[in-house]
PDB file of C-alpha atoms in Angstrom:
ATOM      1  CA  MET A   1      -1.601 -14.721   4.587  1.00  0.00           C
ATOM      2  CA  SER A   2      -4.434 -14.523   3.498  1.00  0.00           C
ATOM      3  CA  SER A   3      -4.660 -17.574   0.357  1.00  0.00           C
ATOM      4  CA  ARG A   4      -8.334 -16.172  -0.435  1.00  0.00           C
ATOM      5  CA  LEU A   5      -5.919 -12.598  -1.362  1.00  0.00           C
ATOM      6  CA  ILE A   6      -3.715 -13.892  -3.200  1.00  0.00           C
ATOM      7  CA  ALA A   7      -6.465 -15.882  -5.448  1.00  0.00           C
ATOM      8  CA  LEU A   8      -8.254 -12.905  -5.696  1.00  0.00           C
ATOM      9  CA  LEU A   9      -5.095 -11.083  -7.138  1.00  0.00           C
ATOM     10  CA  ALA A  10      -3.834 -13.473  -8.335  1.00  0.00           C
ATOM     11  CA  GLU A  11      -7.218 -14.129 -10.760  1.00  0.00           C
ATOM     12  CA  ARG A  12      -7.979 -10.406 -11.088  1.00  0.00           C
ATOM     13  CA  SER A  13      -5.206  -8.270 -11.063  1.00  0.00           C
ATOM     14  CA  ALA A  14      -1.810  -9.903 -12.359  1.00  0.00           C
ATOM     15  CA  LYS A  15      -1.299 -10.673 -15.851  1.00  0.00           C
ATOM     16  CA  ARG A  16       1.788 -12.035 -17.983  1.00  0.00           C
ATOM     17  CA  GLY A  17       2.380 -10.711 -21.058  1.00  0.00           C
ATOM     18  CA  ASP A  18       5.446  -8.016 -22.290  1.00  0.00           C
ATOM     19  CA  PHE A  19       4.841  -4.753 -20.231  1.00  0.00           C
ATOM     20  CA  VAL A  20       6.184  -1.201 -19.334  1.00  0.00           C
ATOM     21  CA  LEU A  21       5.544  -0.034 -15.911  1.00  0.00           C
ATOM     22  CA  ALA A  22       5.492   2.802 -14.489  1.00  0.00           C
ATOM     23  CA  SER A  23       9.399   3.061 -13.062  1.00  0.00           C
ATOM     24  CA  GLY A  24      10.226   3.053 -17.196  1.00  0.00           C
ATOM     25  CA  ARG A  25      11.128  -1.263 -17.323  1.00  0.00           C
ATOM     26  CA  ARG A  26       9.556  -3.708 -19.358  1.00  0.00           C
ATOM     27  CA  SER A  27       7.880  -7.252 -17.268  1.00  0.00           C
ATOM     28  CA  SER A  28       6.501 -10.374 -17.973  1.00  0.00           C
ATOM     29  CA  LEU A  29       4.467  -9.239 -15.186  1.00  0.00           C
ATOM     30  CA  TYR A  30       1.878  -6.429 -14.851  1.00  0.00           C
ATOM     31  CA  VAL A  31      -0.177  -5.994 -11.238  1.00  0.00           C
ATOM     32  CA  ASP A  32      -2.699  -3.915 -11.134  1.00  0.00           C
ATOM     33  CA  CYS A  33      -3.685  -4.026  -7.882  1.00  0.00           C
ATOM     34  CA  ARG A  34      -6.907  -1.480  -8.310  1.00  0.00           C
ATOM     35  CA  LEU A  35      -9.348  -4.300  -9.526  1.00  0.00           C
ATOM     36  CA  THR A  36      -8.627  -6.691  -6.307  1.00  0.00           C
ATOM     37  CA  THR A  37      -8.338  -3.347  -4.138  1.00  0.00           C
ATOM     38  CA  MET A  38     -11.675  -1.282  -5.120  1.00  0.00           C
ATOM     39  CA  SER A  39     -14.128  -4.780  -4.909  1.00  0.00           C
ATOM     40  CA  PRO A  40     -15.778  -4.968  -1.883  1.00  0.00           C
ATOM     41  CA  GLU A  41     -14.233  -8.337  -0.965  1.00  0.00           C
ATOM     42  CA  GLY A  42     -10.548  -7.130  -2.049  1.00  0.00           C
ATOM     43  CA  GLN A  43     -11.309  -4.335   0.774  1.00  0.00           C
ATOM     44  CA  VAL A  44     -12.434  -6.926   3.679  1.00  0.00           C
ATOM     45  CA  LEU A  45      -9.455  -9.220   3.202  1.00  0.00           C
ATOM     46  CA  ILE A  46      -6.728  -6.265   2.615  1.00  0.00           C
ATOM     47  CA  GLY A  47      -8.598  -4.796   5.847  1.00  0.00           C
ATOM     48  CA  ARG A  48      -8.326  -7.926   7.680  1.00  0.00           C
ATOM     49  CA  ALA A  49      -4.323  -8.840   6.499  1.00  0.00           C
ATOM     50  CA  ALA A  50      -3.357  -5.355   6.194  1.00  0.00           C
ATOM     51  CA  LEU A  51      -4.131  -4.439   9.758  1.00  0.00           C
ATOM     52  CA  ALA A  52      -2.967  -7.875  11.143  1.00  0.00           C
ATOM     53  CA  ALA A  53       0.537  -7.483   9.827  1.00  0.00           C
ATOM     54  CA  LEU A  54       0.313  -3.997  11.290  1.00  0.00           C
ATOM     55  CA  ARG A  55      -0.695  -5.040  15.042  1.00  0.00           C
ATOM     56  CA  ASP A  56       1.595  -8.208  14.111  1.00  0.00           C
ATOM     57  CA  SER A  57       4.673  -5.412  13.415  1.00  0.00           C
ATOM     58  CA  GLY A  58       4.379  -3.308  17.048  1.00  0.00           C
ATOM     59  CA  TRP A  59       4.608  -0.719  15.532  1.00  0.00           C
ATOM     60  CA  PRO A  60       2.949   2.164  17.256  1.00  0.00           C
ATOM     61  CA  VAL A  61       0.873   3.185  13.887  1.00  0.00           C
ATOM     62  CA  ASP A  62      -1.269   6.633  14.234  1.00  0.00           C
ATOM     63  CA  ALA A  63      -2.037   6.433  10.432  1.00  0.00           C
ATOM     64  CA  VAL A  64      -1.204   5.033   6.807  1.00  0.00           C
ATOM     65  CA  GLY A  65      -0.658   6.556   3.527  1.00  0.00           C
ATOM     66  CA  GLY A  66       0.712   6.898   0.589  1.00  0.00           C
ATOM     67  CA  LEU A  67       0.925   8.627  -2.685  1.00  0.00           C
ATOM     68  CA  THR A  68      -2.682   8.211  -4.757  1.00  0.00           C
ATOM     69  CA  LEU A  69      -4.038   6.626  -6.302  1.00  0.00           C
ATOM     70  CA  GLY A  70      -3.337   3.083  -5.631  1.00  0.00           C
ATOM     71  CA  ALA A  71      -1.944   3.708  -1.415  1.00  0.00           C
ATOM     72  CA  ASP A  72      -6.329   5.399  -1.680  1.00  0.00           C
ATOM     73  CA  PRO A  73      -8.554   2.159  -1.266  1.00  0.00           C
ATOM     74  CA  ILE A  74      -5.512   0.014   0.738  1.00  0.00           C
ATOM     75  CA  SER A  75      -5.561   2.532   3.077  1.00  0.00           C
ATOM     76  CA  TYR A  76      -9.146   3.228   3.478  1.00  0.00           C
ATOM     77  CA  ALA A  77      -9.600  -0.312   3.361  1.00  0.00           C
ATOM     78  CA  ILE A  78      -6.708  -0.368   7.027  1.00  0.00           C
ATOM     79  CA  ALA A  79      -8.604   2.665   8.664  1.00  0.00           C
ATOM     80  CA  HIS A  80     -11.922   0.773   7.859  1.00  0.00           C
ATOM     81  CA  THR A  81     -10.856  -2.183   9.994  1.00  0.00           C
ATOM     82  CA  SER A  82      -9.219  -0.630  13.027  1.00  0.00           C
ATOM     83  CA  ALA A  83     -12.747   0.778  13.473  1.00  0.00           C
ATOM     84  CA  LEU A  84     -14.713  -2.330  13.094  1.00  0.00           C
ATOM     85  CA  GLU A  85     -12.232  -3.328  15.825  1.00  0.00           C
ATOM     86  CA  ALA A  86     -12.376  -0.450  17.438  1.00  0.00           C
ATOM     87  CA  GLU A  87     -16.190  -0.674  18.018  1.00  0.00           C
ATOM     88  CA  ALA A  88     -15.556  -4.796  19.140  1.00  0.00           C
ATOM     89  CA  GLY A  89     -12.968  -3.344  21.864  1.00  0.00           C
ATOM     90  CA  THR A  90     -10.392  -4.939  20.285  1.00  0.00           C
ATOM     91  CA  GLY A  91      -7.838  -2.749  18.508  1.00  0.00           C
ATOM     92  CA  GLY A  92      -7.523   0.564  18.162  1.00  0.00           C
ATOM     93  CA  LEU A  93      -8.034   3.163  15.628  1.00  0.00           C
ATOM     94  CA  VAL A  94      -5.672   3.946  12.205  1.00  0.00           C
ATOM     95  CA  ARG A  95      -6.443   7.593  10.020  1.00  0.00           C
ATOM     96  CA  SER A  96      -5.839   6.809   7.204  1.00  0.00           C
ATOM     97  CA  PHE A  97      -4.491   9.918   3.992  1.00  0.00           C
ATOM     98  CA  THR A  98      -3.428  10.451   0.612  1.00  0.00           C
ATOM     99  CA  VAL A  99      -0.448  12.489  -0.784  1.00  0.00           C
ATOM    100  CA  ARG A 100      -0.730  14.115  -3.426  1.00  0.00           C
ATOM    101  CA  LYS A 101       1.400  13.645  -6.447  1.00  0.00           C
ATOM    102  CA  GLU A 102       1.456  17.497  -6.259  1.00  0.00           C
ATOM    103  CA  ALA A 103       0.064  20.570  -4.000  1.00  0.00           C
ATOM    104  CA  LYS A 104      -2.713  21.668  -5.310  1.00  0.00           C
ATOM    105  CA  GLN A 105      -2.590  24.422  -6.799  1.00  0.00           C
ATOM    106  CA  HIS A 106      -5.242  25.998  -4.904  1.00  0.00           C
ATOM    107  CA  GLY A 107      -7.021  26.201  -1.918  1.00  0.00           C
ATOM    108  CA  THR A 108      -4.774  25.709   1.230  1.00  0.00           C
ATOM    109  CA  GLY A 109      -2.047  24.119  -1.144  1.00  0.00           C
ATOM    110  CA  LYS A 110      -1.780  20.903   0.990  1.00  0.00           C
ATOM    111  CA  LEU A 111       0.234  17.804  -0.371  1.00  0.00           C
ATOM    112  CA  ILE A 112      -1.412  15.584   2.007  1.00  0.00           C
ATOM    113  CA  GLU A 113      -4.814  15.169   2.185  1.00  0.00           C
ATOM    114  CA  GLY A 114      -7.223  13.690   5.507  1.00  0.00           C
ATOM    115  CA  PRO A 115      -7.315  13.816   9.026  1.00  0.00           C
ATOM    116  CA  PHE A 116      -2.582  13.356   9.060  1.00  0.00           C
ATOM    117  CA  GLN A 117      -1.053  15.980  11.928  1.00  0.00           C
ATOM    118  CA  ARG A 118       2.504  16.817  12.841  1.00  0.00           C
ATOM    119  CA  GLY A 119       3.665  14.062  14.576  1.00  0.00           C
ATOM    120  CA  ASP A 120       2.017  11.283  13.480  1.00  0.00           C
ATOM    121  CA  GLN A 121       3.765   7.890  13.781  1.00  0.00           C
ATOM    122  CA  VAL A 122       3.339   6.538   9.985  1.00  0.00           C
ATOM    123  CA  VAL A 123       3.409   3.591   8.146  1.00  0.00           C
ATOM    124  CA  VAL A 124       3.151   4.070   4.208  1.00  0.00           C
ATOM    125  CA  VAL A 125       0.913   1.946   1.835  1.00  0.00           C
ATOM    126  CA  GLU A 126       1.753   0.973  -1.789  1.00  0.00           C
ATOM    127  CA  ASP A 127       0.014  -1.246  -3.528  1.00  0.00           C
ATOM    128  CA  VAL A 128       3.003  -2.503  -5.560  1.00  0.00           C
ATOM    129  CA  ILE A 129       6.789  -2.130  -5.225  1.00  0.00           C
ATOM    130  CA  THR A 130       9.313  -2.335  -8.163  1.00  0.00           C
ATOM    131  CA  THR A 131      11.433   0.365  -7.476  1.00  0.00           C
ATOM    132  CA  GLY A 132      10.307   2.013  -4.102  1.00  0.00           C
ATOM    133  CA  GLY A 133      10.064   5.284  -6.110  1.00  0.00           C
ATOM    134  CA  SER A 134       6.720   6.052  -5.238  1.00  0.00           C
ATOM    135  CA  ALA A 135       7.071   4.716  -1.515  1.00  0.00           C
ATOM    136  CA  LEU A 136      10.556   7.082  -1.711  1.00  0.00           C
ATOM    137  CA  LYS A 137       8.419  10.158  -2.903  1.00  0.00           C
ATOM    138  CA  ALA A 138       5.315   9.325   0.010  1.00  0.00           C
ATOM    139  CA  VAL A 139       8.220   8.521   2.074  1.00  0.00           C
ATOM    140  CA  GLU A 140       9.500  12.542   1.693  1.00  0.00           C
ATOM    141  CA  ALA A 141       5.510  14.426   2.072  1.00  0.00           C
ATOM    142  CA  ILE A 142       5.111  13.166   5.005  1.00  0.00           C
ATOM    143  CA  ARG A 143       8.586  13.904   7.128  1.00  0.00           C
ATOM    144  CA  ALA A 144       7.757  17.560   5.527  1.00  0.00           C
ATOM    145  CA  ALA A 145       5.237  18.310   7.059  1.00  0.00           C
ATOM    146  CA  GLY A 146       6.199  16.558   9.850  1.00  0.00           C
ATOM    147  CA  GLY A 147       5.268  13.282  10.257  1.00  0.00           C
ATOM    148  CA  ARG A 148       7.179  10.157  11.416  1.00  0.00           C
ATOM    149  CA  ILE A 149       7.799   7.061   8.990  1.00  0.00           C
ATOM    150  CA  LEU A 150       7.377   3.473  11.077  1.00  0.00           C
ATOM    151  CA  GLY A 151       8.111   1.661   8.067  1.00  0.00           C
ATOM    152  CA  VAL A 152       6.578   1.172   4.559  1.00  0.00           C
ATOM    153  CA  LEU A 153       3.481  -1.358   4.005  1.00  0.00           C
ATOM    154  CA  ALA A 154       3.379  -2.923   0.641  1.00  0.00           C
ATOM    155  CA  LEU A 155       0.706  -4.912  -0.183  1.00  0.00           C
ATOM    156  CA  VAL A 156       2.596  -6.548  -3.640  1.00  0.00           C
ATOM    157  CA  ASP A 157       6.516  -6.789  -3.899  1.00  0.00           C
ATOM    158  CA  ARG A 158       7.143  -7.233  -7.670  1.00  0.00           C
ATOM    159  CA  GLU A 159      10.887  -8.786  -6.357  1.00  0.00           C
ATOM    160  CA  GLU A 160      12.890  -6.062  -8.945  1.00  0.00           C
ATOM    161  CA  GLY A 161      14.382  -4.796  -6.042  1.00  0.00           C
ATOM    162  CA  GLY A 162      11.830  -1.767  -4.478  1.00  0.00           C
ATOM    163  CA  ARG A 163      12.331  -4.330  -1.338  1.00  0.00           C
ATOM    164  CA  GLU A 164      16.242  -3.495  -0.818  1.00  0.00           C
ATOM    165  CA  ALA A 165      16.081   0.119  -1.493  1.00  0.00           C
ATOM    166  CA  LEU A 166      13.725   0.744   0.415  1.00  0.00           C
ATOM    167  CA  GLU A 167      15.584  -1.536   3.115  1.00  0.00           C
ATOM    168  CA  ALA A 168      18.630   0.667   2.075  1.00  0.00           C
ATOM    169  CA  ALA A 169      17.354   4.390   2.640  1.00  0.00           C
ATOM    170  CA  GLY A 170      16.497   3.018   6.163  1.00  0.00           C
ATOM    171  CA  LEU A 171      12.813   1.794   6.492  1.00  0.00           C
ATOM    172  CA  LYS A 172      11.261  -1.634   6.905  1.00  0.00           C
ATOM    173  CA  VAL A 173       9.081  -2.930   4.659  1.00  0.00           C
ATOM    174  CA  ILE A 174       6.054  -5.903   5.397  1.00  0.00           C
ATOM    175  CA  SER A 175       4.400  -7.678   2.152  1.00  0.00           C
ATOM    176  CA  LEU A 176       1.799  -9.190   1.985  1.00  0.00           C
ATOM    177  CA  VAL A 177       1.751 -10.623  -0.367  1.00  0.00           C
ATOM    178  CA  THR A 178       5.108 -11.401  -3.756  1.00  0.00           C
ATOM    179  CA  ALA A 179       5.352 -11.776  -7.175  1.00  0.00           C
ATOM    180  CA  SER A 180       6.712 -15.791  -6.352  1.00  0.00           C
ATOM    181  CA  ASP A 181       3.471 -15.572  -4.373  1.00  0.00           C
ATOM    182  CA  LEU A 182       0.852 -14.919  -7.772  1.00  0.00           C
ATOM    183  CA  LEU A 183       3.893 -16.196  -9.978  1.00  0.00           C
ATOM    184  CA  PRO A 184       2.309 -20.060 -10.052  1.00  0.00           C
ATOM    185  CA  LEU A 185      -1.353 -18.776 -10.141  1.00  0.00           C
ATOM    186  CA  ILE A 186      -1.064 -16.667 -12.882  1.00  0.00           C
ATOM    187  CA  ALA A 187      -2.358 -18.858 -16.501  1.00  0.00           C
ATOM    188  CA  PRO A 188       0.689 -18.543 -19.202  1.00  0.00           C
ATOM    189  CA  ALA A 189       0.106 -15.388 -21.821  1.00  0.00           C
TER     190      ALA A 189
END
């Protein structure tokens, strides 16, 4: 894993204090990955690291995506990096898509946006895994739309049981960074 990516996440995205997480849990660690994933340097580092991890996994990935908003910049970075590799003749394309939190109430009423196709072999992307709930919600929507789930790729695993919950649901999990990687680099609250 890129030490620069870990340092960037620790510097921009991770904070110590007293926080209530999306899961409702209280924590002394808060990680807002968007401060890294939406930055130019973060996009480059994440695209390279995530795509390399997917290639190393051996999973035959057609597309990546997850629940909006956290997964979006990560899946876009992966797709962009795959296009650069394909242009250089060193890899195939990986498409990205977004899973809405609820279906559109107009138009086609889609829950999944982008070039997702029924039958795609998919890796669900997550910015931060805490309980695994967001990834499981995305898995459900993707399966309902005819996608085949290969596994879950998380930018940060908070190491609070989410990985284990996903694995208990029969999903393989790849984490690029863990809370243990970040904590030594974060200033005290």
